[in-house]
Amino acid sequence: MIHGTVIGLQARMSIIILPPERLGVEIECVIDTGFEGFLTLPPSVIANLGLPYLININANLANNSSVETDVYLATAVWNGVERNIAALAMGRRPLIGTALLEDYHLSIDFCEGGTALVDEIL
């Protein structure tokens, strides 16, 4: 089970990214159920982590516009298991998307200091 907290009506949860040849770095993310990818990270964070580049894509945004963005390979520790996931270099706040939540149950108590829980679907 993964625990998070609601701050300012945002469900926040930390994820550990394992940069190449370095110790893991814990990054606080906002859970974005409108984002179908795995993870977004600000470009400066990706540069600091030294993540390997994968590809450039057109990402479709909530307002139905699209923007070109670079995609990097990130190794994340999720529910105690290392997973290789795509991290989009965009935005100013790290986001966890629904691809990372697939096959998990998400519950959120939307009040200041509320609990966000992610657990495997049995």
Short mmCIF file of N, CA and C in Angstrom, two decimals:
data_model
loop_
_atom_site.label_atom_id
_atom_site.label_comp_id
_atom_site.label_asym_id
_atom_site.label_seq_id
_atom_site.Cartn_x
_atom_site.Cartn_y
_atom_site.Cartn_z
N MET A 1 0.84 -1.18 0.00
CA MET A 1 0.00 0.00 0.00
C MET A 1 0.89 1.24 0.00
N ILE A 2 0.47 2.22 -0.76
CA ILE A 2 1.23 3.47 -0.87
C ILE A 2 0.37 4.58 -0.27
N HIS A 3 0.97 5.37 0.59
CA HIS A 3 0.24 6.43 1.29
C HIS A 3 0.61 7.80 0.74
N GLY A 4 -0.37 8.67 0.72
CA GLY A 4 -0.15 10.06 0.35
C GLY A 4 -1.02 10.95 1.20
N THR A 5 -0.95 12.25 0.92
CA THR A 5 -1.68 13.23 1.72
C THR A 5 -2.32 14.26 0.79
N VAL A 6 -3.47 14.76 1.20
CA VAL A 6 -4.13 15.83 0.46
C VAL A 6 -3.67 17.17 1.04
N ILE A 7 -3.13 17.99 0.15
CA ILE A 7 -2.67 19.33 0.53
C ILE A 7 -3.26 20.30 -0.49
N GLY A 8 -4.04 21.25 -0.01
CA GLY A 8 -4.64 22.22 -0.92
C GLY A 8 -5.51 21.57 -1.99
N LEU A 9 -6.23 20.53 -1.61
CA LEU A 9 -7.12 19.75 -2.50
C LEU A 9 -6.37 19.04 -3.62
N GLN A 10 -5.08 18.81 -3.42
CA GLN A 10 -4.31 17.98 -4.34
C GLN A 10 -3.85 16.74 -3.60
N ALA A 11 -4.12 15.58 -4.17
CA ALA A 11 -3.63 14.33 -3.60
C ALA A 11 -2.16 14.20 -3.99
N ARG A 12 -1.32 14.18 -3.00
CA ARG A 12 0.12 14.12 -3.26
C ARG A 12 0.69 12.81 -2.72
N MET A 13 1.63 12.28 -3.48
CA MET A 13 2.21 10.99 -3.15
C MET A 13 3.67 11.02 -3.61
N SER A 14 4.54 10.44 -2.84
CA SER A 14 5.95 10.41 -3.22
C SER A 14 6.26 9.15 -3.99
N ILE A 15 7.18 9.30 -4.91
CA ILE A 15 7.66 8.17 -5.69
C ILE A 15 9.18 8.24 -5.68
N ILE A 16 9.82 7.09 -5.64
CA ILE A 16 11.28 7.06 -5.66
C ILE A 16 11.74 6.76 -7.08
N ILE A 17 12.57 7.63 -7.61
CA ILE A 17 13.16 7.43 -8.93
C ILE A 17 14.60 7.00 -8.72
N LEU A 18 15.00 5.97 -9.46
CA LEU A 18 16.37 5.47 -9.37
C LEU A 18 17.15 5.99 -10.57
N PRO A 19 17.89 7.09 -10.40
CA PRO A 19 18.68 7.60 -11.52
C PRO A 19 19.79 6.62 -11.86
N PRO A 20 20.25 6.65 -13.11
CA PRO A 20 21.34 5.74 -13.49
C PRO A 20 22.56 5.94 -12.59
N GLU A 21 23.02 4.85 -11.99
CA GLU A 21 24.25 4.82 -11.20
C GLU A 21 24.24 5.78 -10.01
N ARG A 22 23.05 6.03 -9.44
CA ARG A 22 22.96 6.89 -8.25
C ARG A 22 21.92 6.30 -7.30
N LEU A 23 21.91 6.81 -6.08
CA LEU A 23 20.91 6.40 -5.11
C LEU A 23 19.55 6.97 -5.50
N GLY A 24 18.49 6.36 -4.99
CA GLY A 24 17.15 6.79 -5.30
C GLY A 24 16.86 8.20 -4.80
N VAL A 25 16.00 8.89 -5.55
CA VAL A 25 15.59 10.24 -5.21
C VAL A 25 14.07 10.23 -5.03
N GLU A 26 13.61 10.69 -3.86
CA GLU A 26 12.18 10.74 -3.60
C GLU A 26 11.61 12.04 -4.15
N ILE A 27 10.54 11.91 -4.93
CA ILE A 27 9.92 13.07 -5.57
C ILE A 27 8.44 13.08 -5.22
N GLU A 28 7.98 14.21 -4.69
CA GLU A 28 6.56 14.34 -4.39
C GLU A 28 5.81 14.71 -5.66
N CYS A 29 4.74 13.98 -5.93
CA CYS A 29 3.95 14.17 -7.15
C CYS A 29 2.49 14.41 -6.78
N VAL A 30 1.78 15.03 -7.70
CA VAL A 30 0.33 15.17 -7.60
C VAL A 30 -0.29 14.05 -8.43
N ILE A 31 -1.30 13.40 -7.88
CA ILE A 31 -2.02 12.37 -8.63
C ILE A 31 -2.99 13.07 -9.57
N ASP A 32 -2.86 12.81 -10.87
CA ASP A 32 -3.69 13.45 -11.89
C ASP A 32 -4.47 12.36 -12.64
N THR A 33 -5.72 12.16 -12.26
CA THR A 33 -6.52 11.10 -12.89
C THR A 33 -6.97 11.47 -14.31
N GLY A 34 -6.68 12.68 -14.75
CA GLY A 34 -6.97 13.07 -16.13
C GLY A 34 -5.80 12.85 -17.06
N PHE A 35 -4.68 12.41 -16.53
CA PHE A 35 -3.45 12.17 -17.31
C PHE A 35 -3.30 10.66 -17.47
N GLU A 36 -3.29 10.19 -18.72
CA GLU A 36 -3.25 8.75 -18.99
C GLU A 36 -1.85 8.16 -19.07
N GLY A 37 -0.83 8.99 -18.92
CA GLY A 37 0.54 8.48 -18.95
C GLY A 37 0.97 8.01 -17.57
N PHE A 38 2.26 7.70 -17.46
CA PHE A 38 2.80 7.22 -16.19
C PHE A 38 3.20 8.38 -15.27
N LEU A 39 4.03 9.29 -15.82
CA LEU A 39 4.66 10.28 -14.95
C LEU A 39 5.08 11.48 -15.80
N THR A 40 4.90 12.68 -15.25
CA THR A 40 5.55 13.85 -15.84
C THR A 40 6.50 14.40 -14.80
N LEU A 41 7.60 14.90 -15.28
CA LEU A 41 8.58 15.57 -14.43
C LEU A 41 9.01 16.85 -15.11
N PRO A 42 9.25 17.91 -14.36
CA PRO A 42 9.79 19.12 -14.97
C PRO A 42 11.12 18.81 -15.67
N PRO A 43 11.37 19.45 -16.80
CA PRO A 43 12.63 19.19 -17.53
C PRO A 43 13.88 19.37 -16.66
N SER A 44 13.85 20.32 -15.74
CA SER A 44 15.03 20.52 -14.88
C SER A 44 15.26 19.32 -13.96
N VAL A 45 14.19 18.69 -13.51
CA VAL A 45 14.31 17.50 -12.65
C VAL A 45 14.88 16.34 -13.46
N ILE A 46 14.38 16.18 -14.68
CA ILE A 46 14.90 15.10 -15.53
C ILE A 46 16.39 15.31 -15.80
N ALA A 47 16.78 16.55 -16.05
CA ALA A 47 18.20 16.84 -16.29
C ALA A 47 19.04 16.51 -15.06
N ASN A 48 18.54 16.88 -13.88
CA ASN A 48 19.28 16.60 -12.65
C ASN A 48 19.40 15.10 -12.38
N LEU A 49 18.36 14.35 -12.76
CA LEU A 49 18.38 12.90 -12.55
C LEU A 49 19.23 12.18 -13.59
N GLY A 50 19.46 12.82 -14.73
CA GLY A 50 20.24 12.18 -15.80
C GLY A 50 19.52 11.01 -16.43
N LEU A 51 18.20 11.13 -16.59
CA LEU A 51 17.42 10.01 -17.16
C LEU A 51 17.72 9.86 -18.64
N PRO A 52 17.75 8.62 -19.14
CA PRO A 52 18.02 8.39 -20.56
C PRO A 52 16.85 8.82 -21.45
N TYR A 53 17.18 9.48 -22.55
CA TYR A 53 16.19 9.96 -23.51
C TYR A 53 15.64 8.79 -24.32
N LEU A 54 14.31 8.81 -24.57
CA LEU A 54 13.69 7.77 -25.38
C LEU A 54 13.22 8.30 -26.74
N ILE A 55 12.37 9.35 -26.72
CA ILE A 55 11.72 9.77 -27.96
C ILE A 55 11.05 11.13 -27.75
N ASN A 56 10.72 11.77 -28.84
CA ASN A 56 9.92 13.00 -28.80
C ASN A 56 8.52 12.65 -29.29
N ILE A 57 7.49 13.11 -28.57
CA ILE A 57 6.10 12.81 -28.96
C ILE A 57 5.27 14.08 -28.94
N ASN A 58 4.09 14.00 -29.53
CA ASN A 58 3.08 15.04 -29.36
C ASN A 58 2.14 14.59 -28.25
N ALA A 59 2.11 15.34 -27.17
CA ALA A 59 1.24 15.01 -26.04
C ALA A 59 -0.03 15.83 -26.14
N ASN A 60 -1.17 15.17 -25.97
CA ASN A 60 -2.47 15.84 -26.01
C ASN A 60 -2.81 16.34 -24.61
N LEU A 61 -3.13 17.64 -24.50
CA LEU A 61 -3.42 18.24 -23.21
C LEU A 61 -4.92 18.28 -22.95
N ALA A 62 -5.28 18.67 -21.74
CA ALA A 62 -6.69 18.69 -21.33
C ALA A 62 -7.53 19.63 -22.17
N ASN A 63 -6.94 20.69 -22.70
CA ASN A 63 -7.71 21.62 -23.53
C ASN A 63 -7.73 21.20 -25.00
N ASN A 64 -7.34 19.98 -25.27
CA ASN A 64 -7.29 19.36 -26.59
C ASN A 64 -6.22 19.95 -27.50
N SER A 65 -5.31 20.71 -26.94
CA SER A 65 -4.16 21.14 -27.73
C SER A 65 -3.07 20.07 -27.59
N SER A 66 -2.08 20.16 -28.43
CA SER A 66 -0.98 19.21 -28.30
C SER A 66 0.34 19.98 -28.28
N VAL A 67 1.28 19.41 -27.57
CA VAL A 67 2.61 20.00 -27.48
C VAL A 67 3.64 18.90 -27.68
N GLU A 68 4.75 19.27 -28.32
CA GLU A 68 5.85 18.32 -28.44
C GLU A 68 6.54 18.23 -27.09
N THR A 69 6.87 17.03 -26.72
CA THR A 69 7.60 16.85 -25.46
C THR A 69 8.54 15.66 -25.58
N ASP A 70 9.60 15.72 -24.85
CA ASP A 70 10.56 14.62 -24.82
C ASP A 70 10.15 13.61 -23.76
N VAL A 71 10.41 12.35 -24.06
CA VAL A 71 10.08 11.26 -23.14
C VAL A 71 11.39 10.58 -22.72
N TYR A 72 11.49 10.30 -21.44
CA TYR A 72 12.69 9.69 -20.87
C TYR A 72 12.32 8.40 -20.15
N LEU A 73 13.31 7.54 -20.00
CA LEU A 73 13.10 6.29 -19.28
C LEU A 73 13.44 6.50 -17.81
N ALA A 74 12.47 6.23 -16.96
CA ALA A 74 12.69 6.35 -15.52
C ALA A 74 12.46 4.99 -14.87
N THR A 75 13.32 4.66 -13.94
CA THR A 75 13.09 3.47 -13.11
C THR A 75 12.53 3.97 -11.79
N ALA A 76 11.31 3.56 -11.52
CA ALA A 76 10.61 4.02 -10.32
C ALA A 76 10.37 2.84 -9.39
N VAL A 77 10.40 3.13 -8.10
CA VAL A 77 10.01 2.13 -7.11
C VAL A 77 8.55 2.41 -6.78
N TRP A 78 7.70 1.47 -7.17
CA TRP A 78 6.26 1.64 -7.00
C TRP A 78 5.73 0.45 -6.23
N ASN A 79 5.19 0.70 -5.07
CA ASN A 79 4.69 -0.36 -4.19
C ASN A 79 5.79 -1.39 -3.90
N GLY A 80 7.01 -0.90 -3.76
CA GLY A 80 8.14 -1.76 -3.41
C GLY A 80 8.78 -2.49 -4.57
N VAL A 81 8.29 -2.25 -5.78
CA VAL A 81 8.79 -2.96 -6.97
C VAL A 81 9.38 -1.95 -7.95
N GLU A 82 10.56 -2.26 -8.50
CA GLU A 82 11.16 -1.40 -9.52
C GLU A 82 10.42 -1.59 -10.84
N ARG A 83 10.05 -0.47 -11.45
CA ARG A 83 9.35 -0.49 -12.74
C ARG A 83 10.00 0.52 -13.67
N ASN A 84 10.20 0.12 -14.92
CA ASN A 84 10.66 1.06 -15.93
C ASN A 84 9.44 1.72 -16.55
N ILE A 85 9.39 3.04 -16.48
CA ILE A 85 8.23 3.78 -16.96
C ILE A 85 8.68 4.96 -17.81
N ALA A 86 7.75 5.46 -18.61
CA ALA A 86 8.02 6.65 -19.42
C ALA A 86 7.73 7.89 -18.59
N ALA A 87 8.66 8.82 -18.61
CA ALA A 87 8.49 10.10 -17.92
C ALA A 87 8.52 11.21 -18.96
N LEU A 88 7.42 11.96 -19.05
CA LEU A 88 7.33 13.08 -19.98
C LEU A 88 7.96 14.30 -19.33
N ALA A 89 8.79 14.99 -20.10
CA ALA A 89 9.44 16.21 -19.60
C ALA A 89 8.52 17.38 -19.87
N MET A 90 7.72 17.72 -18.89
CA MET A 90 6.80 18.85 -19.08
C MET A 90 6.27 19.33 -17.74
N GLY A 91 5.82 20.56 -17.75
CA GLY A 91 5.19 21.12 -16.57
C GLY A 91 6.18 21.56 -15.52
N ARG A 92 5.61 22.10 -14.44
CA ARG A 92 6.45 22.57 -13.34
C ARG A 92 6.23 21.75 -12.07
N ARG A 93 5.26 20.81 -12.13
CA ARG A 93 4.95 20.00 -10.97
C ARG A 93 4.90 18.54 -11.41
N PRO A 94 5.60 17.64 -10.72
CA PRO A 94 5.54 16.22 -11.09
C PRO A 94 4.11 15.68 -10.93
N LEU A 95 3.70 14.88 -11.92
CA LEU A 95 2.37 14.29 -11.90
C LEU A 95 2.45 12.77 -12.05
N ILE A 96 1.63 12.07 -11.30
CA ILE A 96 1.44 10.63 -11.46
C ILE A 96 0.16 10.46 -12.27
N GLY A 97 0.24 9.71 -13.38
CA GLY A 97 -0.91 9.47 -14.23
C GLY A 97 -1.54 8.11 -14.01
N THR A 98 -2.61 7.88 -14.72
CA THR A 98 -3.38 6.65 -14.52
C THR A 98 -2.67 5.39 -15.02
N ALA A 99 -1.71 5.53 -15.93
CA ALA A 99 -0.98 4.33 -16.37
C ALA A 99 -0.22 3.71 -15.20
N LEU A 100 0.28 4.55 -14.30
CA LEU A 100 0.98 4.02 -13.12
C LEU A 100 -0.01 3.42 -12.12
N LEU A 101 -1.25 3.88 -12.18
CA LEU A 101 -2.27 3.40 -11.24
C LEU A 101 -3.03 2.18 -11.76
N GLU A 102 -2.73 1.77 -13.00
CA GLU A 102 -3.45 0.62 -13.56
C GLU A 102 -3.28 -0.61 -12.67
N ASP A 103 -4.35 -1.31 -12.43
CA ASP A 103 -4.40 -2.50 -11.58
C ASP A 103 -4.24 -2.18 -10.09
N TYR A 104 -4.47 -0.91 -9.75
CA TYR A 104 -4.45 -0.48 -8.35
C TYR A 104 -5.77 0.20 -8.02
N HIS A 105 -6.08 0.22 -6.74
CA HIS A 105 -7.25 0.94 -6.23
C HIS A 105 -6.75 2.25 -5.64
N LEU A 106 -7.41 3.36 -6.00
CA LEU A 106 -7.05 4.67 -5.46
C LEU A 106 -8.20 5.19 -4.63
N SER A 107 -7.92 5.59 -3.40
CA SER A 107 -8.94 6.25 -2.58
C SER A 107 -8.34 7.52 -2.01
N ILE A 108 -9.16 8.57 -1.98
CA ILE A 108 -8.69 9.88 -1.53
C ILE A 108 -9.74 10.50 -0.62
N ASP A 109 -9.34 10.97 0.53
CA ASP A 109 -10.19 11.76 1.41
C ASP A 109 -9.89 13.22 1.11
N PHE A 110 -10.78 13.86 0.32
CA PHE A 110 -10.50 15.23 -0.12
C PHE A 110 -10.85 16.25 0.95
N CYS A 111 -9.94 16.37 1.91
CA CYS A 111 -9.98 17.43 2.92
C CYS A 111 -8.52 17.72 3.25
N GLU A 112 -8.25 18.91 3.75
CA GLU A 112 -6.87 19.26 4.06
C GLU A 112 -6.28 18.23 5.03
N GLY A 113 -5.16 17.64 4.64
CA GLY A 113 -4.51 16.62 5.45
C GLY A 113 -5.13 15.24 5.28
N GLY A 114 -6.08 15.13 4.36
CA GLY A 114 -6.73 13.84 4.11
C GLY A 114 -5.74 12.81 3.58
N THR A 115 -6.18 11.58 3.56
CA THR A 115 -5.33 10.48 3.16
C THR A 115 -5.59 10.08 1.71
N ALA A 116 -4.54 9.81 0.99
CA ALA A 116 -4.61 9.20 -0.34
C ALA A 116 -3.95 7.84 -0.23
N LEU A 117 -4.66 6.82 -0.68
CA LEU A 117 -4.13 5.45 -0.59
C LEU A 117 -4.19 4.80 -1.96
N VAL A 118 -3.12 4.11 -2.30
CA VAL A 118 -3.06 3.30 -3.52
C VAL A 118 -2.73 1.89 -3.08
N ASP A 119 -3.56 0.95 -3.48
CA ASP A 119 -3.33 -0.44 -3.09
C ASP A 119 -3.65 -1.34 -4.27
N GLU A 120 -3.01 -2.49 -4.31
CA GLU A 120 -3.26 -3.43 -5.39
C GLU A 120 -4.70 -3.90 -5.36
N ILE A 121 -5.28 -4.08 -6.54
CA ILE A 121 -6.62 -4.66 -6.63
C ILE A 121 -6.47 -6.16 -6.45
N LEU A 122 -7.24 -6.69 -5.54
CA LEU A 122 -7.12 -8.13 -5.25
C LEU A 122 -7.90 -8.96 -6.21
#
